[in-house]
PDB file of N, CA and C in Angstrom:
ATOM      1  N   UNK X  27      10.609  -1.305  14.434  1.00 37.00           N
ATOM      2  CA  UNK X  27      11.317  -0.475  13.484  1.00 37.00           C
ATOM      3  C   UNK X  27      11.139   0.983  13.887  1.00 37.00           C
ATOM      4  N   UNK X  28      12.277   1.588  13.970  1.00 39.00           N
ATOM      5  CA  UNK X  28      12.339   3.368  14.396  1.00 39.00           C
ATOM      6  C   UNK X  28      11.817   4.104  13.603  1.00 39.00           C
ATOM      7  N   UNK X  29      10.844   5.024  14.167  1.00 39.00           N
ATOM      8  CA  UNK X  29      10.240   6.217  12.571  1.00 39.00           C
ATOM      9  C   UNK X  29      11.584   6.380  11.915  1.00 39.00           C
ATOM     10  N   UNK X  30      12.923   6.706  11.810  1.00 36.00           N
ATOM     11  CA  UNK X  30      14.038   6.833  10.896  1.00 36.00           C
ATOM     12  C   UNK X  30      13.598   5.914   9.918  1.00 36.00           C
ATOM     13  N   UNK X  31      13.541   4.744  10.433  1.00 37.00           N
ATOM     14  CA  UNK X  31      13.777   3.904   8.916  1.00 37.00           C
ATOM     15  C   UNK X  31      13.279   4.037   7.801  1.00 37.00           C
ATOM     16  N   UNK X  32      11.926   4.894   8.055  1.00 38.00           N
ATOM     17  CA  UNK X  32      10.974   5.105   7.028  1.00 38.00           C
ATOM     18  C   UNK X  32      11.812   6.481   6.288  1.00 38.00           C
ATOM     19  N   UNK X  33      11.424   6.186   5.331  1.00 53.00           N
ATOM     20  CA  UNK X  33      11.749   7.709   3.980  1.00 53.00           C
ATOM     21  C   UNK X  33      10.726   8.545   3.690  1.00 53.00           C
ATOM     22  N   UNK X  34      10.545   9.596   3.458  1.00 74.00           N
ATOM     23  CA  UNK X  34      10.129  10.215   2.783  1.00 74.00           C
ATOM     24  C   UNK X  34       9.099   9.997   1.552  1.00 74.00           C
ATOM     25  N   UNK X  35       8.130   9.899   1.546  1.00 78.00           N
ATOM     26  CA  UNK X  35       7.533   9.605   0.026  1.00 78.00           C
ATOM     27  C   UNK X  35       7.225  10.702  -0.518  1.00 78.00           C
ATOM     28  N   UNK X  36       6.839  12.274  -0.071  1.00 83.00           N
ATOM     29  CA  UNK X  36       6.641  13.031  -0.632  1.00 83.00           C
ATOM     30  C   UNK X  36       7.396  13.319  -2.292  1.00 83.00           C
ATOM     31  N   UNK X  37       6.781  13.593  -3.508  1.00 87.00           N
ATOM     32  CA  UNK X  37       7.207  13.356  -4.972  1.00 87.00           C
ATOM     33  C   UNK X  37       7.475  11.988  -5.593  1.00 87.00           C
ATOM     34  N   UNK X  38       6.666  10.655  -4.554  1.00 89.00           N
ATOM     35  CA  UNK X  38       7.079   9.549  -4.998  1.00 89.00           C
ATOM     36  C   UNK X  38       6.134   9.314  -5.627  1.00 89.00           C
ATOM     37  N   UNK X  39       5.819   8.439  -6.969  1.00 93.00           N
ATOM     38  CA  UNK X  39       5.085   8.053  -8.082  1.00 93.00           C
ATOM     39  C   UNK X  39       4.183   6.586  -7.604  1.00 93.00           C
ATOM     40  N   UNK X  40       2.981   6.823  -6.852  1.00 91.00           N
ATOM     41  CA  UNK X  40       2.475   5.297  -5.715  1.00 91.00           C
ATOM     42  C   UNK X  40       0.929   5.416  -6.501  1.00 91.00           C
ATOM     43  N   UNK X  41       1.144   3.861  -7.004  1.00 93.00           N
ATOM     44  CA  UNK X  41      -0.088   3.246  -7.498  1.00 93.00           C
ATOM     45  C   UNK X  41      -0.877   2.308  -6.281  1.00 93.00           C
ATOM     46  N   UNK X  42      -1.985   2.953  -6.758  1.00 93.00           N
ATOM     47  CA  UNK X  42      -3.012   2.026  -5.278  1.00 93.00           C
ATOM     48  C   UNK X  42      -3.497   1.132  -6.576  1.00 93.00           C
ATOM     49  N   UNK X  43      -3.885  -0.873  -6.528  1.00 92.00           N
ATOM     50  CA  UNK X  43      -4.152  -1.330  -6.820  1.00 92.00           C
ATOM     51  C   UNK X  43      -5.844  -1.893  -6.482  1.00 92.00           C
ATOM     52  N   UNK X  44      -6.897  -1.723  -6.213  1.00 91.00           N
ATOM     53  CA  UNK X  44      -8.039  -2.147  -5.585  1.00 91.00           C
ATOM     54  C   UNK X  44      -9.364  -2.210  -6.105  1.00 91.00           C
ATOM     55  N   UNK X  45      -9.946  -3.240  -6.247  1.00 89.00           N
ATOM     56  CA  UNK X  45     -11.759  -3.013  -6.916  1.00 89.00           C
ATOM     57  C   UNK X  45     -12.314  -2.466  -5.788  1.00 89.00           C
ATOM     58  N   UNK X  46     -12.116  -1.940  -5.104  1.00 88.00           N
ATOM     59  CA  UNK X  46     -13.192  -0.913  -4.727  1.00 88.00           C
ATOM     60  C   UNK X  46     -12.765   0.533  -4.710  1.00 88.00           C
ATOM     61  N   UNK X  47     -13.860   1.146  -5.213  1.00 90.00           N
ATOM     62  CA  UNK X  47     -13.470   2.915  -5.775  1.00 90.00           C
ATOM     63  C   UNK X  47     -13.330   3.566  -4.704  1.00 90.00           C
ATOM     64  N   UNK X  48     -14.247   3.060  -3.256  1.00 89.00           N
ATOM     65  CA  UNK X  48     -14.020   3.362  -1.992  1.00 89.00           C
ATOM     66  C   UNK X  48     -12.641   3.781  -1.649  1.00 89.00           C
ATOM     67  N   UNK X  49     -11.704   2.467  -1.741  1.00 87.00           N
ATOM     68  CA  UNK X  49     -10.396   2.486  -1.257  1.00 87.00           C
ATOM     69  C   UNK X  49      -9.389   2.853  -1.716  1.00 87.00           C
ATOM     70  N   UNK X  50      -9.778   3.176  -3.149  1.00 90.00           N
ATOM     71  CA  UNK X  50      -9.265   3.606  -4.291  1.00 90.00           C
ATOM     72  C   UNK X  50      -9.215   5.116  -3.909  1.00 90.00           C
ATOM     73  N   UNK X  51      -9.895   5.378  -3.674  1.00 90.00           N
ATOM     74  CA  UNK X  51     -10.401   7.077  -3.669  1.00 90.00           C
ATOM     75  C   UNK X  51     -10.022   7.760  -2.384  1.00 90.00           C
ATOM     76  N   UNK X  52      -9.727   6.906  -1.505  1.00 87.00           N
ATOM     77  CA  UNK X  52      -9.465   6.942  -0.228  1.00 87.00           C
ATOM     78  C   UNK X  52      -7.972   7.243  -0.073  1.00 87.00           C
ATOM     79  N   UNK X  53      -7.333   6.296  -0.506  1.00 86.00           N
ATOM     80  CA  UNK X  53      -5.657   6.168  -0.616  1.00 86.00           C
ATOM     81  C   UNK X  53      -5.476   7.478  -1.813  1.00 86.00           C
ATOM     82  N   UNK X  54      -6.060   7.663  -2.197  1.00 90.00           N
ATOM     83  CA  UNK X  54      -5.652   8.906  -2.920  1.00 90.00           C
ATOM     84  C   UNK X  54      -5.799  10.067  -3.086  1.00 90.00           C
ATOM     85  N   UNK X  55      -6.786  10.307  -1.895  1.00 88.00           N
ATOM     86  CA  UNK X  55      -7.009  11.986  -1.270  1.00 88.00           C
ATOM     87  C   UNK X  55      -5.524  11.972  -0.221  1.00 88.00           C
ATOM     88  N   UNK X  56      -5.437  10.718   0.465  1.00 82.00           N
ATOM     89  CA  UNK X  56      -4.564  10.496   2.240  1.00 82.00           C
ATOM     90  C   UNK X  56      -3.390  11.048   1.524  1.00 82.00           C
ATOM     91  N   UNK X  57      -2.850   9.969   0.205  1.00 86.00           N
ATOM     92  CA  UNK X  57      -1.581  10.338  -0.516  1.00 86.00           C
ATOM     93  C   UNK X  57      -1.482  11.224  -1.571  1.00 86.00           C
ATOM     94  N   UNK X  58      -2.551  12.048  -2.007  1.00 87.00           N
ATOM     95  CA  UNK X  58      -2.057  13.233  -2.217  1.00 87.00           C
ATOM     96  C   UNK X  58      -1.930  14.348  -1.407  1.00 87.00           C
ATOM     97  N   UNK X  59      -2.699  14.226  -0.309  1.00 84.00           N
ATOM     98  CA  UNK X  59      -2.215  15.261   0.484  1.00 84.00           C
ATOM     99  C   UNK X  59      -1.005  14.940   1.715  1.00 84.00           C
ATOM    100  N   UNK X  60      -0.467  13.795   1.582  1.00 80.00           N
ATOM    101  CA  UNK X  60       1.032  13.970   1.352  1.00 80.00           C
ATOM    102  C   UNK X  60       2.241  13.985   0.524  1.00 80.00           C
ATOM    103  N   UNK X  61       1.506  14.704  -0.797  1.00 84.00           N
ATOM    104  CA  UNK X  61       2.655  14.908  -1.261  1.00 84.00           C
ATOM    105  C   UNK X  61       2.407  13.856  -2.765  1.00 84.00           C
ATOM    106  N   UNK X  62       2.151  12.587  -2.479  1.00 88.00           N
ATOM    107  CA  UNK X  62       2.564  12.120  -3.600  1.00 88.00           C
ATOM    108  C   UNK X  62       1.869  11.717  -5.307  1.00 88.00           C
ATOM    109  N   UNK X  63       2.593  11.379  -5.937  1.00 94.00           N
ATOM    110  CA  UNK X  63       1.576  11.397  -7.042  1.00 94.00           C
ATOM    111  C   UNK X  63       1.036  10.227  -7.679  1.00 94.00           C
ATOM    112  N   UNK X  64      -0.346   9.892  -7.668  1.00 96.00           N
ATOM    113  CA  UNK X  64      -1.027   8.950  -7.322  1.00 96.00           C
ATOM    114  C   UNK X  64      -1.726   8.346  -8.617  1.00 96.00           C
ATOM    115  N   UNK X  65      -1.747   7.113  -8.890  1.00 96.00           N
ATOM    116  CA  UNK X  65      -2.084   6.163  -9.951  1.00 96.00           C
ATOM    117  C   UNK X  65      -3.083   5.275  -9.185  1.00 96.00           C
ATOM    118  N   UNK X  66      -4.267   5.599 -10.117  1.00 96.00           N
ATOM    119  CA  UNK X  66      -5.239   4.243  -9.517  1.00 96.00           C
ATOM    120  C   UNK X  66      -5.673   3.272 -10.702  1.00 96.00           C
ATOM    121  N   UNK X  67      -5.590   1.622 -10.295  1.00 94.00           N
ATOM    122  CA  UNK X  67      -6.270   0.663 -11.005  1.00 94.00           C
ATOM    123  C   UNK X  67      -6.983   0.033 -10.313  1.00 94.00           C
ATOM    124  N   UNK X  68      -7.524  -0.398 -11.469  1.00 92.00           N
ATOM    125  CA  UNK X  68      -8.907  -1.498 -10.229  1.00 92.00           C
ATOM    126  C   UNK X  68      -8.338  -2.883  -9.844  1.00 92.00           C
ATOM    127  N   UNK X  69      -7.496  -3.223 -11.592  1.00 87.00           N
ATOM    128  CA  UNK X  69      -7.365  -4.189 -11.348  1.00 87.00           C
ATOM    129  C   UNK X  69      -5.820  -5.108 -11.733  1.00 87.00           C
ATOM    130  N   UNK X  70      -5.198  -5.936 -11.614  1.00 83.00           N
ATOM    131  CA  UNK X  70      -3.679  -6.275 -11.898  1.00 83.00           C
ATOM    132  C   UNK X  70      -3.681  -6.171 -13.469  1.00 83.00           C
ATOM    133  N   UNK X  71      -4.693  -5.963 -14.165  1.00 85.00           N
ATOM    134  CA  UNK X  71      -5.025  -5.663 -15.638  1.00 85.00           C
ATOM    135  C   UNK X  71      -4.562  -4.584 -16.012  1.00 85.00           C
ATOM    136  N   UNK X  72      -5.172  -3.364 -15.289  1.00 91.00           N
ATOM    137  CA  UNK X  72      -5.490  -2.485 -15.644  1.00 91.00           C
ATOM    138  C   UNK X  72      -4.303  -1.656 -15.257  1.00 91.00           C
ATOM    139  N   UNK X  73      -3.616  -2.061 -14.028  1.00 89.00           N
ATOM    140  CA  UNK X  73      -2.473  -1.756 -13.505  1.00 89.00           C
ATOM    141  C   UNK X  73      -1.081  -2.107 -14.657  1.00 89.00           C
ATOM    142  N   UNK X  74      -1.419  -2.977 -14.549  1.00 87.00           N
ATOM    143  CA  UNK X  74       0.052  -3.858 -15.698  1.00 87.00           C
ATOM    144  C   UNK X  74       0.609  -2.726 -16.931  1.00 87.00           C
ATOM    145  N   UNK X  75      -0.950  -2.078 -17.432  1.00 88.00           N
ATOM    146  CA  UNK X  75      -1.422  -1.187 -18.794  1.00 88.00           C
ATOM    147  C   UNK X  75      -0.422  -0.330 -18.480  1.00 88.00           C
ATOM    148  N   UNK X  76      -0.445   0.201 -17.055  1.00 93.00           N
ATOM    149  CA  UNK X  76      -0.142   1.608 -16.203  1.00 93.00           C
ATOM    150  C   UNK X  76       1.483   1.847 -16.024  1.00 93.00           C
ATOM    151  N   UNK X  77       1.664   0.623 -15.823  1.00 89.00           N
ATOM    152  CA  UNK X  77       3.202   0.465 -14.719  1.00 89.00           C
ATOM    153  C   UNK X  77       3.770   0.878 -15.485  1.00 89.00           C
ATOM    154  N   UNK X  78       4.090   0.428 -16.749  1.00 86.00           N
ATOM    155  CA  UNK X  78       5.467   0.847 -18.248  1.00 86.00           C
ATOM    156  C   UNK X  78       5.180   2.648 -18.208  1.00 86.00           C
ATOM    157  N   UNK X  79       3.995   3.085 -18.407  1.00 91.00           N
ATOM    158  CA  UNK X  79       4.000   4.480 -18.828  1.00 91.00           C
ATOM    159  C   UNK X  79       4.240   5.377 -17.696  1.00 91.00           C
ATOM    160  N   UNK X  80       3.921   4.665 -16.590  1.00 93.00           N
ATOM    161  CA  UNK X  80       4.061   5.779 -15.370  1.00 93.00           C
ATOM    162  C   UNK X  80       5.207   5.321 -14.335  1.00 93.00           C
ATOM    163  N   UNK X  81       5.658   3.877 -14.407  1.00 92.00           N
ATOM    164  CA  UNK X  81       6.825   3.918 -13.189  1.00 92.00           C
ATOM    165  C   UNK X  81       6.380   4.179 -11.769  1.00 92.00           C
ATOM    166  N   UNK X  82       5.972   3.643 -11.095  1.00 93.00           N
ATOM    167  CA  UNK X  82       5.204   3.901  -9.880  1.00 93.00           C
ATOM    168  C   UNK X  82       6.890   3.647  -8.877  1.00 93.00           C
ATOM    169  N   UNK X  83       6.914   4.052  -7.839  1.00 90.00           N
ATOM    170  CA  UNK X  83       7.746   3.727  -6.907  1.00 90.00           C
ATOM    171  C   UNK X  83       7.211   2.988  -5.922  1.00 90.00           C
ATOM    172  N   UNK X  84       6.321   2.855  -5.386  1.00 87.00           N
ATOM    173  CA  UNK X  84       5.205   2.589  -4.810  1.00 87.00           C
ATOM    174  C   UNK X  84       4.220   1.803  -5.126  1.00 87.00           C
ATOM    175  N   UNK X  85       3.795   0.343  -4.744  1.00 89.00           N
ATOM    176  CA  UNK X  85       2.604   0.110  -4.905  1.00 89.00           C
ATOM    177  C   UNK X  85       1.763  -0.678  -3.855  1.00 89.00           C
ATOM    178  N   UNK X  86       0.349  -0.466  -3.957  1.00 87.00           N
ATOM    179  CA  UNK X  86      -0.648  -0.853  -2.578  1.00 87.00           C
ATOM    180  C   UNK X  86      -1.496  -1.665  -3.409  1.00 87.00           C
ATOM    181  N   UNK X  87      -1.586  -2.936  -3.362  1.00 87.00           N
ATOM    182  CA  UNK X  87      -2.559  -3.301  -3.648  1.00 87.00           C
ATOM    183  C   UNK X  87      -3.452  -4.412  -2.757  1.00 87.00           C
ATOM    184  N   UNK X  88      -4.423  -4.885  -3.860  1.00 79.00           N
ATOM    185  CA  UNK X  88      -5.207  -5.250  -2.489  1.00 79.00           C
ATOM    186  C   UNK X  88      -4.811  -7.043  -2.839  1.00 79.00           C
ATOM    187  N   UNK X  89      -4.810  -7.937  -1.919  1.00 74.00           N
ATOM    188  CA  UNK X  89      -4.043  -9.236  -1.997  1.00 74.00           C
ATOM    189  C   UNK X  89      -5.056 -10.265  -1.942  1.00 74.00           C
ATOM    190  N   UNK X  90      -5.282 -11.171  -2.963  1.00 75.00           N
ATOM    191  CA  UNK X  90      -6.391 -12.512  -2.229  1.00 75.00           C
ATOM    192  C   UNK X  90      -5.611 -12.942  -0.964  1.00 75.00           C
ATOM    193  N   UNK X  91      -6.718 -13.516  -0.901  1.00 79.00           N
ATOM    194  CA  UNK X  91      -6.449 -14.489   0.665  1.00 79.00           C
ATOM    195  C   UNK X  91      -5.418 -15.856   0.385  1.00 79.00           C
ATOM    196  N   UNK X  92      -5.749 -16.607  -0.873  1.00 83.00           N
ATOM    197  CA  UNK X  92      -5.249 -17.325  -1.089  1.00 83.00           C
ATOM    198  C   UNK X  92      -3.218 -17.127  -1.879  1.00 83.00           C
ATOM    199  N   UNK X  93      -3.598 -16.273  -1.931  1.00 79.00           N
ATOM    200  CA  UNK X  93      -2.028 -15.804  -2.209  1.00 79.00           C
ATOM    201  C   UNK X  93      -0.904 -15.488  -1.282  1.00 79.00           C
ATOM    202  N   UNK X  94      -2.030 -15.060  -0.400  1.00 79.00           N
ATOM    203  CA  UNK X  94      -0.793 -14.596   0.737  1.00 79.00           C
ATOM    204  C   UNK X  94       0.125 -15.131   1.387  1.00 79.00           C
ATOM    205  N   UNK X  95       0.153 -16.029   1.787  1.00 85.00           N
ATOM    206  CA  UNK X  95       1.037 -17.506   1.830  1.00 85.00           C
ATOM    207  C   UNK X  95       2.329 -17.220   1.605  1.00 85.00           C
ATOM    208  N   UNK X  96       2.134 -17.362  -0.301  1.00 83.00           N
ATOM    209  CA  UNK X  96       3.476 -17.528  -0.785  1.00 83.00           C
ATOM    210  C   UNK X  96       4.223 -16.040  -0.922  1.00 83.00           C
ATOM    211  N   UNK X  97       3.022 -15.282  -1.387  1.00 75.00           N
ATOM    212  CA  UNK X  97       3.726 -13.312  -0.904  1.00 75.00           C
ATOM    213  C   UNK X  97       4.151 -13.839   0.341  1.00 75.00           C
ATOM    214  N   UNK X  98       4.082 -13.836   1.223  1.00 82.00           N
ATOM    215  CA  UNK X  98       4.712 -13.288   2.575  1.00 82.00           C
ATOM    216  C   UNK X  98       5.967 -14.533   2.681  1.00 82.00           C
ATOM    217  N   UNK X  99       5.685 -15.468   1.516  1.00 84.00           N
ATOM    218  CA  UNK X  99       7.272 -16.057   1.855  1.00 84.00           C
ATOM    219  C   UNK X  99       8.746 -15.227   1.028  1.00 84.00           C
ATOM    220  N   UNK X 100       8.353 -14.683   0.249  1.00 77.00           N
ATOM    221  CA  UNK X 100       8.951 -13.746  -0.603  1.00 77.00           C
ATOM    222  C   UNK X 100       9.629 -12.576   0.080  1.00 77.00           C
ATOM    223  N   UNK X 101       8.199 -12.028   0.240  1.00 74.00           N
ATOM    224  CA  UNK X 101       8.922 -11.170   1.443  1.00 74.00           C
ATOM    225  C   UNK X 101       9.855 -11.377   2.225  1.00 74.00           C
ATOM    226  N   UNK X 102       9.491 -12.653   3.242  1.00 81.00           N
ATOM    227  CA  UNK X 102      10.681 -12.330   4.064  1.00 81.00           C
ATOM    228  C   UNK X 102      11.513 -12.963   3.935  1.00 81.00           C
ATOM    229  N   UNK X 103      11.813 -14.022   2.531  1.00 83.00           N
ATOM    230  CA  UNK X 103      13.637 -14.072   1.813  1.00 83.00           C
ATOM    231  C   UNK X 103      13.901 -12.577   1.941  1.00 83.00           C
ATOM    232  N   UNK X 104      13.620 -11.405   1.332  1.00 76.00           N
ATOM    233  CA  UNK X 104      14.003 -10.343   1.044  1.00 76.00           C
ATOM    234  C   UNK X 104      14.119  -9.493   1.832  1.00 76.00           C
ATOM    235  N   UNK X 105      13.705  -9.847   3.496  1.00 78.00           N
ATOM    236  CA  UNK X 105      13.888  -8.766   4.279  1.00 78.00           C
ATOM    237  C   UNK X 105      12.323  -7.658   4.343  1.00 78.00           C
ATOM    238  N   UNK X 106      11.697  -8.155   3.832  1.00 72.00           N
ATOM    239  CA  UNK X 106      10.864  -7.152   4.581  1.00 72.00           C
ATOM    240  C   UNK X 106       9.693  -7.825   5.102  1.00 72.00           C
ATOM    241  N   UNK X 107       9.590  -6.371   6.427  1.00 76.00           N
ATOM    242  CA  UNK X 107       8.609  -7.057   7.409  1.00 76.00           C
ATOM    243  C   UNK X 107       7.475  -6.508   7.011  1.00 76.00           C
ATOM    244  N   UNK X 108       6.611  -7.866   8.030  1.00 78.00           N
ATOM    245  CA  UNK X 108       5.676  -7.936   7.678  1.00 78.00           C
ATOM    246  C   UNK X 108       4.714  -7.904   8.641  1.00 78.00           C
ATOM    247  N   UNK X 109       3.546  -7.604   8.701  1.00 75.00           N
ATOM    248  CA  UNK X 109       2.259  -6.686   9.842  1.00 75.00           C
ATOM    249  C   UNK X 109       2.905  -7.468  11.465  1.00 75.00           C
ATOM    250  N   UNK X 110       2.545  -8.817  11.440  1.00 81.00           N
ATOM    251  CA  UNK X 110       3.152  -9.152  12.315  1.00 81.00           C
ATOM    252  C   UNK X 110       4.631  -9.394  13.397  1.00 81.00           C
ATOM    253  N   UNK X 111       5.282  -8.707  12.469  1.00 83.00           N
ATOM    254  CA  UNK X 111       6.961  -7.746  13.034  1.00 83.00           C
ATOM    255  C   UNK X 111       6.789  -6.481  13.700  1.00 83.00           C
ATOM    256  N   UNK X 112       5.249  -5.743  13.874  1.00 78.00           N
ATOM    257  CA  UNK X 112       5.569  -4.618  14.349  1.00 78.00           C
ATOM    258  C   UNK X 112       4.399  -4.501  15.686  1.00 78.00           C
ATOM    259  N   UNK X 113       4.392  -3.951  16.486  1.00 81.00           N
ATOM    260  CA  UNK X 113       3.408  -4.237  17.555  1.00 81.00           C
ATOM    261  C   UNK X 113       1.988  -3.464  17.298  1.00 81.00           C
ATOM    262  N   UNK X 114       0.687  -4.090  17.651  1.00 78.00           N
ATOM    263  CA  UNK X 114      -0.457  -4.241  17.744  1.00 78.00           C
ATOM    264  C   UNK X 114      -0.773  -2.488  17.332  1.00 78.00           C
ATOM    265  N   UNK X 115      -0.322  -1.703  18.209  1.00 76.00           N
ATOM    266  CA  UNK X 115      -0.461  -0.261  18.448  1.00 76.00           C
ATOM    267  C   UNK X 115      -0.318   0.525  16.847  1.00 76.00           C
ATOM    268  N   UNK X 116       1.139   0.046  16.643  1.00 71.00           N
ATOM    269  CA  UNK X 116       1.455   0.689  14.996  1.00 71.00           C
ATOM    270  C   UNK X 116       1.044  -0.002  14.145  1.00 71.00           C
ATOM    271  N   UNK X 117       0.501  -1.276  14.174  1.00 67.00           N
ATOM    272  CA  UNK X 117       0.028  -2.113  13.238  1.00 67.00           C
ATOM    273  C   UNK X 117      -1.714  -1.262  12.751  1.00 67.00           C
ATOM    274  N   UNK X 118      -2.232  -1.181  13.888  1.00 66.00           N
ATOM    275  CA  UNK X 118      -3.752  -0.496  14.037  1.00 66.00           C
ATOM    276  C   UNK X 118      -3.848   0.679  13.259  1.00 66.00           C
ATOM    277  N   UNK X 119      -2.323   1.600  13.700  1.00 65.00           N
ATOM    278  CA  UNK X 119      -2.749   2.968  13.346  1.00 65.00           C
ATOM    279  C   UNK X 119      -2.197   3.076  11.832  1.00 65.00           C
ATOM    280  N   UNK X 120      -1.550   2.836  11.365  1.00 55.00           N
ATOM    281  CA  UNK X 120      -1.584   2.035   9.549  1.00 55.00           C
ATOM    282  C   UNK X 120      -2.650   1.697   9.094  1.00 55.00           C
ATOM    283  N   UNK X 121      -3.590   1.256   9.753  1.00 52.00           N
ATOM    284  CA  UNK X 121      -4.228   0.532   9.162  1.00 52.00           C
ATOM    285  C   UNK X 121      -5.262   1.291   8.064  1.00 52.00           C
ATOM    286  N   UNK X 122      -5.166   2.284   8.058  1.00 57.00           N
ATOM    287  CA  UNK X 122      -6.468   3.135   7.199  1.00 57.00           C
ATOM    288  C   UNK X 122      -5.823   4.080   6.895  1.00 57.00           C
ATOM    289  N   UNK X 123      -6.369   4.106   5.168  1.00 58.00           N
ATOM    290  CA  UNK X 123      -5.564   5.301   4.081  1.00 58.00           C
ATOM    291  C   UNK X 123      -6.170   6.635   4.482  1.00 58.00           C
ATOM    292  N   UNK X 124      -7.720   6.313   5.127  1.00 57.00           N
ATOM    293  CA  UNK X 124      -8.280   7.869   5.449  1.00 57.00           C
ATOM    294  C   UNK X 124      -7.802   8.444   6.526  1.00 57.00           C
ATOM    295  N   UNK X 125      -7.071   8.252   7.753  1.00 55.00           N
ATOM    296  CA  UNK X 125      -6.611   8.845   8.502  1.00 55.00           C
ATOM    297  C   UNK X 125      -6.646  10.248   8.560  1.00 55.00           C
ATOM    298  N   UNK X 126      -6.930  10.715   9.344  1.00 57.00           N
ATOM    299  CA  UNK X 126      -7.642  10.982  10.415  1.00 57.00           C
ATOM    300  C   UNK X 126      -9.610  10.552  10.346  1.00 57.00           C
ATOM    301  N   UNK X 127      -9.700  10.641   9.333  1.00 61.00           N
ATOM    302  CA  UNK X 127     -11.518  10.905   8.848  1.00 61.00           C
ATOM    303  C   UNK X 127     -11.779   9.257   9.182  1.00 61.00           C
ATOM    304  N   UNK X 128     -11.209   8.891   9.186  1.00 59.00           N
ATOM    305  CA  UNK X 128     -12.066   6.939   9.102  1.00 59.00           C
ATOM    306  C   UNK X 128     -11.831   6.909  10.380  1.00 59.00           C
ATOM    307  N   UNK X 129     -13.545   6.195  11.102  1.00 57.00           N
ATOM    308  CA  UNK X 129     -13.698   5.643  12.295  1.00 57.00           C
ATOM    309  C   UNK X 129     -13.085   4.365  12.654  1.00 57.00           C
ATOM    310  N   UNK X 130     -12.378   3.323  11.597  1.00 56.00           N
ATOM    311  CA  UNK X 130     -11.859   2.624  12.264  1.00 56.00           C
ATOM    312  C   UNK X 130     -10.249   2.974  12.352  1.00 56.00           C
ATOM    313  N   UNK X 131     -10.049   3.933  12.367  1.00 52.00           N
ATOM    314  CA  UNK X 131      -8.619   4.379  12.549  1.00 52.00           C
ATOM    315  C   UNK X 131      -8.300   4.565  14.107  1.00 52.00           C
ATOM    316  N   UNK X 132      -7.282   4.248  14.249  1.00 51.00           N
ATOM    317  CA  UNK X 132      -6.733   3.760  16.274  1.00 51.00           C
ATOM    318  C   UNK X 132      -6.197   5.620  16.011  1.00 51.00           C
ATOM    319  N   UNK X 133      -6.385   6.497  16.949  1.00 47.00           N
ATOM    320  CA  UNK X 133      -5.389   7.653  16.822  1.00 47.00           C
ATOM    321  C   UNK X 133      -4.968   7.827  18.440  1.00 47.00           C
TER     322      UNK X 133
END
């Protein structure tokens, strides 16, 4: 996929979903300092509370193992790809909300 395809998120409304405050806290220094405006829950609970009052455009959350399965069959009825559609290189450097600061980030 060409950097074009991607949009803009700067002023977009992106909820990070995650029990850990780590990653939580992480995705939301990376995405506010691009720009966007950021909702954190811990949990699909606490999130659910969130979604009606705030409208997220955006959401990251974190996925059991055992779910993923049927998410990723969903997905791709609908067209979107998924980690393994894009090569090893851009897959890596995605991979971390702290970018640049996190050591396991590929740069």
């Amino acid at each position: 996929m060409a950097a074009q395809d991607f949009t803009d998120i700067r002023g977009k409304k992106v909820m990070v979903i995650d029990d850990s405050n780590t990653i939580r806290r992480s995705a939301e220094i990376f995405l506010t300092q691009a720009g966007c405006q950021v909702i954190l829950a811990q949990d699909g609970f606490e999130a659910l509370s969130k979604i009606n009052d705030h409208q997220p455009s955006i959401i990251f959350c974190d996925i059991a193992p055992e779910d993923r399965t049927r998410l990723e069959e969903v997905l791709r009825r609908h067209g979107v790809p998924l980690s393994e559609d894009y090569t090893a290189v851009r897959r890596w450097s995605m991979a971390c909300p702290a970018l640049p600061t996190c050591g396991l980030a590929v740069a």
